CSV table of C-alpha atoms in Angstrom, one decimal:
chain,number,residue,atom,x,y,z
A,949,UNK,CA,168.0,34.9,75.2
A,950,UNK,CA,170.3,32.2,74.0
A,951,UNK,CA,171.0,33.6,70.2
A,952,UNK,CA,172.5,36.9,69.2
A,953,UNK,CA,172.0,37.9,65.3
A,954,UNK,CA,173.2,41.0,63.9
A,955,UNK,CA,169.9,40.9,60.7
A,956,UNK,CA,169.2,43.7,59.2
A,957,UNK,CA,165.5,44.0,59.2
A,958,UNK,CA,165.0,46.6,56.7
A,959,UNK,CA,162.1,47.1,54.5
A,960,UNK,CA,163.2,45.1,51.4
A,961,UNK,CA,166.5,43.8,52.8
A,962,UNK,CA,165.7,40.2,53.3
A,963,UNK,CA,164.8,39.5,49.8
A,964,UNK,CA,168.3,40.7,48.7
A,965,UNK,CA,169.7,38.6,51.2
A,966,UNK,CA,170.2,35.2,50.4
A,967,UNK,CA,171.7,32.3,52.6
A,968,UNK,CA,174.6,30.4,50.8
A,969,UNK,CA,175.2,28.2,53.8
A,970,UNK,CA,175.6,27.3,57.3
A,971,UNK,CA,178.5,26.5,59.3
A,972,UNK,CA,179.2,25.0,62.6
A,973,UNK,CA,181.5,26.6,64.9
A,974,UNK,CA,182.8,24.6,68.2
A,975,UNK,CA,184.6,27.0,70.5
A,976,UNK,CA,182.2,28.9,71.5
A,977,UNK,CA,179.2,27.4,70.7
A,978,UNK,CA,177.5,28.9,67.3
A,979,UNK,CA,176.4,28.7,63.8
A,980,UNK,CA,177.7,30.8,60.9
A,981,UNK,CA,175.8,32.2,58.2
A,982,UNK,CA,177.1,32.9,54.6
A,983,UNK,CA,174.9,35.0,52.8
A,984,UNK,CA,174.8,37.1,49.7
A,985,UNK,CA,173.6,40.7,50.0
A,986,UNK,CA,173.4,42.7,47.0
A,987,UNK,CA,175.6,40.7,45.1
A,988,UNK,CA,178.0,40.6,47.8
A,989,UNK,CA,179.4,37.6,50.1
A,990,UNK,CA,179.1,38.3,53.9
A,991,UNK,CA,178.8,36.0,56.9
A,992,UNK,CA,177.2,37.0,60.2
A,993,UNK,CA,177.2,34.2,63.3
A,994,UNK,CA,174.4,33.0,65.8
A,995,UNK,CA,176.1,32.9,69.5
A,996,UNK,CA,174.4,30.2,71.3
A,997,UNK,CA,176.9,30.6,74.5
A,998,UNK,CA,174.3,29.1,76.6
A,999,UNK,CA,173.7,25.8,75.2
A,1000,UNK,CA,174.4,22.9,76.8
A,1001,UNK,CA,173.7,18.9,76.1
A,1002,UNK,CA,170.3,19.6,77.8
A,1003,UNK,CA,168.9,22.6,76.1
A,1004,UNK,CA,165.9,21.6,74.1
A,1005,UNK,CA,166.3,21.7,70.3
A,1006,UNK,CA,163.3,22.6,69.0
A,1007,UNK,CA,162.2,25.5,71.2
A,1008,UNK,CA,166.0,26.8,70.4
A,1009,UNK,CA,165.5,26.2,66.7
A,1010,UNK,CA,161.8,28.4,67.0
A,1011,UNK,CA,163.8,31.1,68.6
A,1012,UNK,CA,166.9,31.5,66.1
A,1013,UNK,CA,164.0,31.6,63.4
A,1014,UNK,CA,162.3,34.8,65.1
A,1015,UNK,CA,165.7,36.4,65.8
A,1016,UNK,CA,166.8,35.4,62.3
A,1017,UNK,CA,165.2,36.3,59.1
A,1018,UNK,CA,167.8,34.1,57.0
A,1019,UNK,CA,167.0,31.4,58.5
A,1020,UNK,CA,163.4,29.9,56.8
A,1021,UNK,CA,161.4,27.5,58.0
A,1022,UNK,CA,163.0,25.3,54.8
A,1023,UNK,CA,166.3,25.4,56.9
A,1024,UNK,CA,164.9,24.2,60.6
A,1025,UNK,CA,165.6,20.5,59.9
A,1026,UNK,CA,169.0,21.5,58.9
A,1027,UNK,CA,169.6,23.8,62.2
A,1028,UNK,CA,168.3,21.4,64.2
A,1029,UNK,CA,171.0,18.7,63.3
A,1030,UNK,CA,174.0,21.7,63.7
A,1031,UNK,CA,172.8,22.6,66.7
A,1032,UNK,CA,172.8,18.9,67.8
A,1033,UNK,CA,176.2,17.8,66.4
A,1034,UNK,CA,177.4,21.0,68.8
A,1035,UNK,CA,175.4,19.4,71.9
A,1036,UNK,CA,177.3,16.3,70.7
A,1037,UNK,CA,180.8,18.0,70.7
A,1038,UNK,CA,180.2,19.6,74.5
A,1039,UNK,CA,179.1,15.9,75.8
A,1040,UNK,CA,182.5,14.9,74.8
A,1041,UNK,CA,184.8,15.8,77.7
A,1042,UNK,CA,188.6,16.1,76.6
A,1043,UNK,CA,189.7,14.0,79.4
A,1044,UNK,CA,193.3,12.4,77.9
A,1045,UNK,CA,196.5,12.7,79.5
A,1046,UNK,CA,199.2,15.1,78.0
A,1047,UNK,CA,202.4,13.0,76.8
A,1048,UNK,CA,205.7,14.9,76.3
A,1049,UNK,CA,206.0,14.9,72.7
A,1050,UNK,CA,209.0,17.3,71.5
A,1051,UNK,CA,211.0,18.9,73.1
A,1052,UNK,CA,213.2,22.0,71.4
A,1053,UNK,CA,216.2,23.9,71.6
A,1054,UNK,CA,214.8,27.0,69.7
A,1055,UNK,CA,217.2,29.6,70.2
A,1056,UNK,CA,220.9,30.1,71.3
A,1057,UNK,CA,219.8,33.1,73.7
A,1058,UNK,CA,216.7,33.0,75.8
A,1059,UNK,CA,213.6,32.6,74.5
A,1060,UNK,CA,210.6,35.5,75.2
A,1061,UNK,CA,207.3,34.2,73.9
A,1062,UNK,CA,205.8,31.2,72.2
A,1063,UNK,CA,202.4,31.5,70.2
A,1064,UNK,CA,200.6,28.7,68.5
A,1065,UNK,CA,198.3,28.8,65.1
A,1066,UNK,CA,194.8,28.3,65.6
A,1067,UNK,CA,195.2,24.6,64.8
A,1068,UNK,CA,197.9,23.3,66.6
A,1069,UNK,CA,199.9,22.9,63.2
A,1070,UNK,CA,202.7,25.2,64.0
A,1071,UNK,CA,203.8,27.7,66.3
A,1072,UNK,CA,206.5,30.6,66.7
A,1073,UNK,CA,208.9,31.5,69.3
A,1074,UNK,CA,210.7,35.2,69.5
A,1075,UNK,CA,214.1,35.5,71.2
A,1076,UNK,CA,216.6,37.8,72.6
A,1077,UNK,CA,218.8,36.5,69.3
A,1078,UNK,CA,216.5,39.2,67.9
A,1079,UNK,CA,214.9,36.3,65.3
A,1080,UNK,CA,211.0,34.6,65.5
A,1081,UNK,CA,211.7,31.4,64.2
A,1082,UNK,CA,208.1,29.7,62.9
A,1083,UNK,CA,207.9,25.0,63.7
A,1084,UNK,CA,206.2,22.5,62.2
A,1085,UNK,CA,204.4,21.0,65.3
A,1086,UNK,CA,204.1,17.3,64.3
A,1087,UNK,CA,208.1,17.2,63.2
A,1088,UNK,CA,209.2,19.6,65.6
A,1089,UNK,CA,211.5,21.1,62.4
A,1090,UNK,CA,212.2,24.8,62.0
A,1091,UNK,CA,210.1,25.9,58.9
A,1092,UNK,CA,211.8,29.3,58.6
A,1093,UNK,CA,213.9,31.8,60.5
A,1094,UNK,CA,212.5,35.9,60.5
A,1095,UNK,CA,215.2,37.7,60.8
A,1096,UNK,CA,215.8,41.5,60.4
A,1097,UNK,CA,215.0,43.3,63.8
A,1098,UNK,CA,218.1,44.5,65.2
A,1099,UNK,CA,217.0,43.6,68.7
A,1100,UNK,CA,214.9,41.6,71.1
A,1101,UNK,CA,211.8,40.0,69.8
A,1102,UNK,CA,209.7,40.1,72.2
A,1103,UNK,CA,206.2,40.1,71.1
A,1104,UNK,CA,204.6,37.7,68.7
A,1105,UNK,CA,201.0,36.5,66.9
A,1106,UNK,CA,199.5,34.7,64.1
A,1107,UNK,CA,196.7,36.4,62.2
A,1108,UNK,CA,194.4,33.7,63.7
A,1109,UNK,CA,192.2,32.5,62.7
A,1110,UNK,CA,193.9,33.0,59.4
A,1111,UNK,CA,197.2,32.2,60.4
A,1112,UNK,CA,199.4,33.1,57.0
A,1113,UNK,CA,200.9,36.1,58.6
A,1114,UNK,CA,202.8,36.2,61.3
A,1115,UNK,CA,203.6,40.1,63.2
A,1116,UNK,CA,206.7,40.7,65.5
A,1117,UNK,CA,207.3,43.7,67.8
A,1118,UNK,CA,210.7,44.0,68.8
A,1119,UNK,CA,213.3,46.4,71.5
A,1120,UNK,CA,214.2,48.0,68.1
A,1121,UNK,CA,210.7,49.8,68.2
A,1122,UNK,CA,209.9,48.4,65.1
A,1123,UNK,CA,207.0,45.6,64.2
A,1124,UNK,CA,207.6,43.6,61.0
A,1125,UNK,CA,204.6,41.9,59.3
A,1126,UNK,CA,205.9,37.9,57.6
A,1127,UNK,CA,204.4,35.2,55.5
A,1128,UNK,CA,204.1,32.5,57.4
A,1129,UNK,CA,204.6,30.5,53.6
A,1130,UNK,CA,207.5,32.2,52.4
A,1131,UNK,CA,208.6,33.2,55.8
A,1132,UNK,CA,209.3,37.0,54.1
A,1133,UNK,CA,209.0,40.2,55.5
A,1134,UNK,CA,205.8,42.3,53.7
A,1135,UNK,CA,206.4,45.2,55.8
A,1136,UNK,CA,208.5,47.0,59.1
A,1137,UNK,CA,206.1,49.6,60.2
A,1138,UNK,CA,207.9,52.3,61.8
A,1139,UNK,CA,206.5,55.1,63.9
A,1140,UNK,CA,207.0,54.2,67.9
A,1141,UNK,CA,210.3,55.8,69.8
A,1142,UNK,CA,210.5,53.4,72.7
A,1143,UNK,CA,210.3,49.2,72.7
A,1144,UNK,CA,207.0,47.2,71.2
A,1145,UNK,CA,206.1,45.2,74.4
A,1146,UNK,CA,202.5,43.8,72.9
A,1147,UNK,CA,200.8,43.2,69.5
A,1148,UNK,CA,197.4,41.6,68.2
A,1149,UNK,CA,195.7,41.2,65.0
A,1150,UNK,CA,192.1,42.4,65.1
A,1151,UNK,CA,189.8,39.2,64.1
A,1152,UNK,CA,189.4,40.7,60.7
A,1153,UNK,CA,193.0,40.4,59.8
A,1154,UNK,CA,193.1,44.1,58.1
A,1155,UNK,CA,195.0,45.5,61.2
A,1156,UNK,CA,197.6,44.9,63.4
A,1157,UNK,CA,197.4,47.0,66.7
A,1158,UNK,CA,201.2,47.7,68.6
A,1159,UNK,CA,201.7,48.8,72.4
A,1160,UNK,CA,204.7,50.0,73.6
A,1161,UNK,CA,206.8,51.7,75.9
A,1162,UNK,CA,206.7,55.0,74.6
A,1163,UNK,CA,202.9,55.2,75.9
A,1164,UNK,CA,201.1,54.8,72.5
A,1165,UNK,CA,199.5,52.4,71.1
A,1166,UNK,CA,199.3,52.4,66.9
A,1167,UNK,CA,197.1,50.8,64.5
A,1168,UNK,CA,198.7,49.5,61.5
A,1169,UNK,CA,196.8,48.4,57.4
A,1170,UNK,CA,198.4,45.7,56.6
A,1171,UNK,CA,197.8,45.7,52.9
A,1172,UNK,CA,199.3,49.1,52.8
A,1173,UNK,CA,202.0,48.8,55.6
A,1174,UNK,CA,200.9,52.3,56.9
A,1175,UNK,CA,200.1,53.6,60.1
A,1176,UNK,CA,196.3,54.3,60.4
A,1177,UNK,CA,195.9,55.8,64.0
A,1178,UNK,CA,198.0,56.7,67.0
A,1179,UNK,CA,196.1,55.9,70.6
A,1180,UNK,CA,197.4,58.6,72.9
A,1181,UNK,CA,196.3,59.4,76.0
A,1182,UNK,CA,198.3,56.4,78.5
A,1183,UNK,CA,201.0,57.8,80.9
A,1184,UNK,CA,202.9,55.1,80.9
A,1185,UNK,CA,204.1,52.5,79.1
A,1186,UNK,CA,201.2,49.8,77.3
A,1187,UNK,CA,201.7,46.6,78.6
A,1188,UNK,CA,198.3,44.6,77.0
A,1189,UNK,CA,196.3,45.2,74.2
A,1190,UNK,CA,193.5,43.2,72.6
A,1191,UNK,CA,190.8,43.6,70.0
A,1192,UNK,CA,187.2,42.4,70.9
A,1193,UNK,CA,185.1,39.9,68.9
A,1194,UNK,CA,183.3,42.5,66.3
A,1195,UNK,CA,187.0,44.2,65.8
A,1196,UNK,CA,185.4,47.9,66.5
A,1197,UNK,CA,186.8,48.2,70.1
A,1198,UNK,CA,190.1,47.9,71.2
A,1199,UNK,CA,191.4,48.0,74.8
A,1200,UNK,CA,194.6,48.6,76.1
A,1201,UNK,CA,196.0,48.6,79.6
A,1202,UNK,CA,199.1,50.5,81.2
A,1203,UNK,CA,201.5,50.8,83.7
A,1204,UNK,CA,199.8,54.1,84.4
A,1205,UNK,CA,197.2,51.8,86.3
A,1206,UNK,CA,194.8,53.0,84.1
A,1207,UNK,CA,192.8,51.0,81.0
A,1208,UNK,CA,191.4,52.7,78.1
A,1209,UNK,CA,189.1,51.7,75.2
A,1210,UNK,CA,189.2,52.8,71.5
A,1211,UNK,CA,187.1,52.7,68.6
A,1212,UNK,CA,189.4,50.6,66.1
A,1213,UNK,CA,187.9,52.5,62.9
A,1214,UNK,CA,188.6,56.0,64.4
A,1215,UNK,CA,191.1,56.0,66.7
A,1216,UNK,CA,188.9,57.5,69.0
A,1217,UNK,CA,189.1,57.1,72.8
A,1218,UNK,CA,185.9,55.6,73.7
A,1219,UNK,CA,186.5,55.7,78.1
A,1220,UNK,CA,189.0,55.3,80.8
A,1221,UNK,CA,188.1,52.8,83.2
A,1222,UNK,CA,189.9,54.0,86.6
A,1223,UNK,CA,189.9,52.1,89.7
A,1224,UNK,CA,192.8,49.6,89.9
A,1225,UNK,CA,195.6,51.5,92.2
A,1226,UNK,CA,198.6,49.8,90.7
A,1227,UNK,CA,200.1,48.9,87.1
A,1228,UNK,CA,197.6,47.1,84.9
A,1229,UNK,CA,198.9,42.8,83.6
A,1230,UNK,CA,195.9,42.4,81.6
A,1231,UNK,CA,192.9,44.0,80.0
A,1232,UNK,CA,190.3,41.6,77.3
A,1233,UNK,CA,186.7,41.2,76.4
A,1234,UNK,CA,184.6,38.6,76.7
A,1235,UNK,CA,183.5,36.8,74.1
A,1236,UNK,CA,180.1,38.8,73.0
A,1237,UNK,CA,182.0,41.7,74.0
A,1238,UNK,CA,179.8,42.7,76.8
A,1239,UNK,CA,182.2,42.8,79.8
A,1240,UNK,CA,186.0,43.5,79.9
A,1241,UNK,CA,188.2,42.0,82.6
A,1242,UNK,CA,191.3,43.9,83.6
A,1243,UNK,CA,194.2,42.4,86.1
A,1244,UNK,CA,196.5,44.3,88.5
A,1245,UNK,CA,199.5,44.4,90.4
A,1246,UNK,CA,196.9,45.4,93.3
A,1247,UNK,CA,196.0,42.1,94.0
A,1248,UNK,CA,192.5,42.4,92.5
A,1249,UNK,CA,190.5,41.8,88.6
A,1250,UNK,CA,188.2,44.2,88.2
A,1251,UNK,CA,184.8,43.7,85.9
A,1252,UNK,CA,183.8,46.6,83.4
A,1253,UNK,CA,180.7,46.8,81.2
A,1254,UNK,CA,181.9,47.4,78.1
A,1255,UNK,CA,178.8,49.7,76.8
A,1256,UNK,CA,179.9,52.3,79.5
A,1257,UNK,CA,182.9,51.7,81.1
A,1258,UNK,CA,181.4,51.1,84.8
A,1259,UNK,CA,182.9,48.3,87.6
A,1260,UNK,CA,180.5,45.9,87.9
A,1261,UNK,CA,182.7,44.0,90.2
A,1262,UNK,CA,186.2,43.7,91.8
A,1263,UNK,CA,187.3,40.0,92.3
A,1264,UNK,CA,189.6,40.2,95.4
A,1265,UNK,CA,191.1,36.8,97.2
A,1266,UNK,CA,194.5,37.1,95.7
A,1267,UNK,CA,197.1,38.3,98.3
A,1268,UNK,CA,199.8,39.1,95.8
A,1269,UNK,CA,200.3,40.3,92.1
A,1270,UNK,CA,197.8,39.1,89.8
A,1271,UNK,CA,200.3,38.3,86.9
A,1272,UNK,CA,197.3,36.7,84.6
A,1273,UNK,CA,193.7,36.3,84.1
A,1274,UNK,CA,191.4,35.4,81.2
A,1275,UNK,CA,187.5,34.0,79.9
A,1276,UNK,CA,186.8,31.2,78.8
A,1277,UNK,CA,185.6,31.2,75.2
A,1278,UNK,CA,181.7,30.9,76.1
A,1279,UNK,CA,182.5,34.2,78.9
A,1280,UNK,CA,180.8,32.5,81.5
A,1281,UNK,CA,184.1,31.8,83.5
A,1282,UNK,CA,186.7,33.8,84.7
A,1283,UNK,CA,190.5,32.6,85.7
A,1284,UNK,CA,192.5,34.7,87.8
A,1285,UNK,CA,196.7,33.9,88.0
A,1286,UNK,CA,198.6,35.0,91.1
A,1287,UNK,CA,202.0,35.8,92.1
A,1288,UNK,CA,200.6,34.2,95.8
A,1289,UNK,CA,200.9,30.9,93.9
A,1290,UNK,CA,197.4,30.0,93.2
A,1291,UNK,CA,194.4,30.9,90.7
A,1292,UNK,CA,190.9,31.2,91.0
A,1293,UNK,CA,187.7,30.5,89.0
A,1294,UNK,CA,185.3,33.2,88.9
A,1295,UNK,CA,181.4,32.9,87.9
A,1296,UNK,CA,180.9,35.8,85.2
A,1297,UNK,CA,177.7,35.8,86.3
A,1298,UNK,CA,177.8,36.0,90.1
A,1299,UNK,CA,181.2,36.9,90.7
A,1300,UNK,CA,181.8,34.5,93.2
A,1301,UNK,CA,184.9,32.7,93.7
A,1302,UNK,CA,183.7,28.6,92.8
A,1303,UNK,CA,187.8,27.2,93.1
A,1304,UNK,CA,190.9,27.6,94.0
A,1305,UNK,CA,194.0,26.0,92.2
A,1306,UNK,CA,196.1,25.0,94.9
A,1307,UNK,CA,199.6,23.0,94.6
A,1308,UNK,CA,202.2,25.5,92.7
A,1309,UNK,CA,205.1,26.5,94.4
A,1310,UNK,CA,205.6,29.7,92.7
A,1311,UNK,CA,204.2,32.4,91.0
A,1312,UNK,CA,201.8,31.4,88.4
A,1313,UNK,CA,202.3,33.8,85.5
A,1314,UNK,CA,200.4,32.2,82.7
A,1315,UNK,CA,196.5,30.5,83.0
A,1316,UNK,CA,194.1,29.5,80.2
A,1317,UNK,CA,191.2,27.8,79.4
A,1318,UNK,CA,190.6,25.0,77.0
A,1319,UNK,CA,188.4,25.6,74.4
A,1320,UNK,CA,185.7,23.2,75.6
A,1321,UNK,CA,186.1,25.3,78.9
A,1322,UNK,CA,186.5,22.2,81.3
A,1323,UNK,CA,190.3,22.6,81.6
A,1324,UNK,CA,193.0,25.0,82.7
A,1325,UNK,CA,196.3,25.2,82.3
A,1326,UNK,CA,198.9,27.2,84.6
A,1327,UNK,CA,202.8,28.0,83.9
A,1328,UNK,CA,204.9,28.8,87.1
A,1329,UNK,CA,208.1,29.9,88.0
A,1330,UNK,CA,208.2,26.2,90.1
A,1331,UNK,CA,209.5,25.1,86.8
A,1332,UNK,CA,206.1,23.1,85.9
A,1333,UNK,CA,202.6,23.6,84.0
A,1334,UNK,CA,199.7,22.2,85.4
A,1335,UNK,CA,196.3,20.9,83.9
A,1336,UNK,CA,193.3,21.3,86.0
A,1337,UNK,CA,189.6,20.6,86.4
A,1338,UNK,CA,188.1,24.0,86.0
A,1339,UNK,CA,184.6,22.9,87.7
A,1340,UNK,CA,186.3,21.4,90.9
A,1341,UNK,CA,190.1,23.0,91.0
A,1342,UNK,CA,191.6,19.3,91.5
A,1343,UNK,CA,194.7,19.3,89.6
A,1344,UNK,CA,194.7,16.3,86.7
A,1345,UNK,CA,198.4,16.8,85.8
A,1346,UNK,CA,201.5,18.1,86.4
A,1347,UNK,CA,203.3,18.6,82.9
A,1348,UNK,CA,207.5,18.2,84.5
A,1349,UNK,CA,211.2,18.5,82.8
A,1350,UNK,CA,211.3,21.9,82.2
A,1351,UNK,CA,214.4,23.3,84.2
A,1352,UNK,CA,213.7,26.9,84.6
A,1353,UNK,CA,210.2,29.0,85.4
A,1354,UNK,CA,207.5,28.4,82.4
A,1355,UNK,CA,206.9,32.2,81.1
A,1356,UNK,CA,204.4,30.7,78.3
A,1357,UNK,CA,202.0,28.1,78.0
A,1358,UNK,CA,198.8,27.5,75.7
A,1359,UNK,CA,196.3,24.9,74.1
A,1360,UNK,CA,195.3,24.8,70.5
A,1361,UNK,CA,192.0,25.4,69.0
A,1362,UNK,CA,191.0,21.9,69.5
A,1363,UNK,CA,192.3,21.8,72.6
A,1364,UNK,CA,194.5,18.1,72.1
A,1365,UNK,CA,198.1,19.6,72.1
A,1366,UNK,CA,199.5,22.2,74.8
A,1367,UNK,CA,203.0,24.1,73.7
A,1368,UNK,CA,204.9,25.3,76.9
A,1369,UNK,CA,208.0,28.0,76.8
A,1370,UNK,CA,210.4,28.4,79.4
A,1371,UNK,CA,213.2,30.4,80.7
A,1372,UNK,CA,215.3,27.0,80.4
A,1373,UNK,CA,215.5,28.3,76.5
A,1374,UNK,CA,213.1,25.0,75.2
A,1375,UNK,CA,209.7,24.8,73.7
A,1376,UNK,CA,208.0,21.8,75.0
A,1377,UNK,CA,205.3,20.3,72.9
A,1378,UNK,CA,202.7,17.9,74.6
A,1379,UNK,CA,199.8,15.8,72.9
């Protein structure tokens, strides 16, 4: 089935529910619902991950209706021209070239990571100066400078898809929570005894979730600035952490080789998934938080099902490192980032290999999708990022001028600007 709702079908509930209005969502796919429930403003969303230019309307519109007690009959002509102004947006292939537009000298020492807002408008960069300094995209000027670690900055975020705060962790074991408006500091949360090497906002935008290399991972309230939960139960230091759609789950993954799952509102460990023989590069859910995809030194992805914590499949192919892998937003594709040089689109589905990115000359240690999921882009140590057809592998673009190994590299929401980061200790903005 196409739709996902979350209604509540109890006896009674629908007539305290009322529908305020609908809203389109692009990337993925999916209408959302405001609706008031005893006196109270919620929203829920309808996932429609599987529709495509040439899914029929109609029999689509019939279906939401069963699943979904807010939507009436009174509302079909309405859904019916969402649903086709999202078939409109997929037709539209994002097939541009990518001009150099900026390029910027953020920091006196090197640079560590680069993170855009979920428009494009601005992004931040963290440095071994021990500052995150937050830019106006379109100007390229520096809109503020957050200082106050007392060493490395190392991992960054916005609370997208918020983006007014901004979270920093830092090699003084401290994370510190900013305005991106004022550009001050609401809180340092204090708590780990070794360096913060990973951070993420859960979707919600209440927590902020830290991994270092002390083993732990902590959840953090950002309205009080306190520590909610310590994650223990890693061996070795946490390398990746991320939050799943809902914000319920969180998963982390270790040098220990092992990844483990939480419950975000208890601090509970949920599993272990075991199976990967060397340290763990990445660890996320898909998109209707169904599967979770982990990467390893080993060589391999593995494939978990979230609701137990079982391999579904290992995605071999690689014959080095796997420094990077990630969904696309709809979860039906799967990009895999080697140290051998090249990446690899997976089906979700099948979990067959359906291309190979071939033309790097070095390690590719960054790869992600475009929001419409035709595109990828790669960062390498060869000193260039790439943009690629994600259906047949054939590489579009090479972005050049960089003159040192791209650590970072990343679209915005709409998918119309790419930022890139490099070791050369410049930002390169492209539109």
């Amino acid at each position: 089935m196409a739709t996902k709702s979350v209604a509540n079908r109890g006896s009674g509930e629908e007539q305290k529910m009322k529908l305020r209005s609908l809203l389109l969502r692009y990337y993925p796919p999916g209408i959302m619902l405001e609706y008031e429930k005893s006196g109270e403003l919620k929203t829920k969303s309808i996932d429609l991950l599987n529709l495509s230019p040439s899914t029929e309307v109609n029999a689509l519109v019939e279906e939401i209706q069963k699943a979904e007690p807010l939507i009436t009959a009174s509302r079909s002509e309405q859904v019916k021209l969402l649903i086709q102004r999202l078939q409109d947006k997929l037709r539209q292939h994002s097939n541009h070239t990518f001009y150099l537009f900026k390029v910027l000298r953020a920091h006196i020492l090197p640079l560590t990571n680069v993170a855009l807002n979920k428009s494009g408008s601005c992004f931040i960069t963290g440095s071994y100066d021990r500052t995150c300094k937050l830019w106006d995209t379109a100007s390229g000027e520096e809109l503020h400078t957050l200082e106050g670690h007392r060493n490395v900055v190392y991992a960054i975020a916005f609370n997208n898809p918020y983006g007014d705060k901004i979270a920093t962790g830092s090699f003084d074991k401290t994370c510190k929570l900013w305005s991106v408006e004022t550009g001050k500091c609401y809180h340092t949360f204090r708590g780990h005894t070794a360096e913060i090497v990973c951070l993420s906002f859960n979707p919600q935008s209440t927590l902020v979730a830290t991994g270092s290399m002390d083993t732990t991972a902590k959840l953090w309230d950002i309205q009080s600035g306190e520590e909610v939960f310590t994650l223990r139960g890693h061996s070795a230091e946490i390398i990746s952490l991320s939050f799943n759609t809902s914000g319920d789950r969180i998963v982390t993954g270790s040098f220990d080789h092992t990844v483990a799952v939480w419950e975000a509102d208890t601090g509970r460990k949920v599993y272990t998934l075991i199976g990967h023989c060397a340290e763990i590069s990445s660890a996320l859910f898909n998109w209707d938080c169904s599967l979770i995809l982990t990467g390893s030194m080993d060589k391999t992805c593995m494939l978990w099902d979230a609701s137990n914590g079982k391999c579904v499949a290992t995605l071999t192919g690689h014959d080095d490192e796997i420094l990077d892998s990630c969904f696309d937003y709809t979860g039906k594709l799967i990009a895999t980032a080697s140290a051998d040089g090249t990446a690899r689109v997976f089906s979700a589905a099948t979990r067959k290999c359906l291309t190979k990115l071939e033309g790097h000359e070095g390690e590719i240690s960054k790869i992600s999708f475009n929001p419409q999921g035709n595109r990828l882009l790669t960062g390498s140590a060869d000193e260039t990022a790439r943009i690629w057809d994600a259906q047949t592998g054939q590489c579009l673009q090479v972005l050049e001028g960089h003159t040192d190994e791209i650590f970072s590299c990343a679209f915005n929401y709409k998918g119309d600007i790419i930022i890139t980061g490099s070791k050369d200790n410049t930002c390169r903005i492209w539109r």
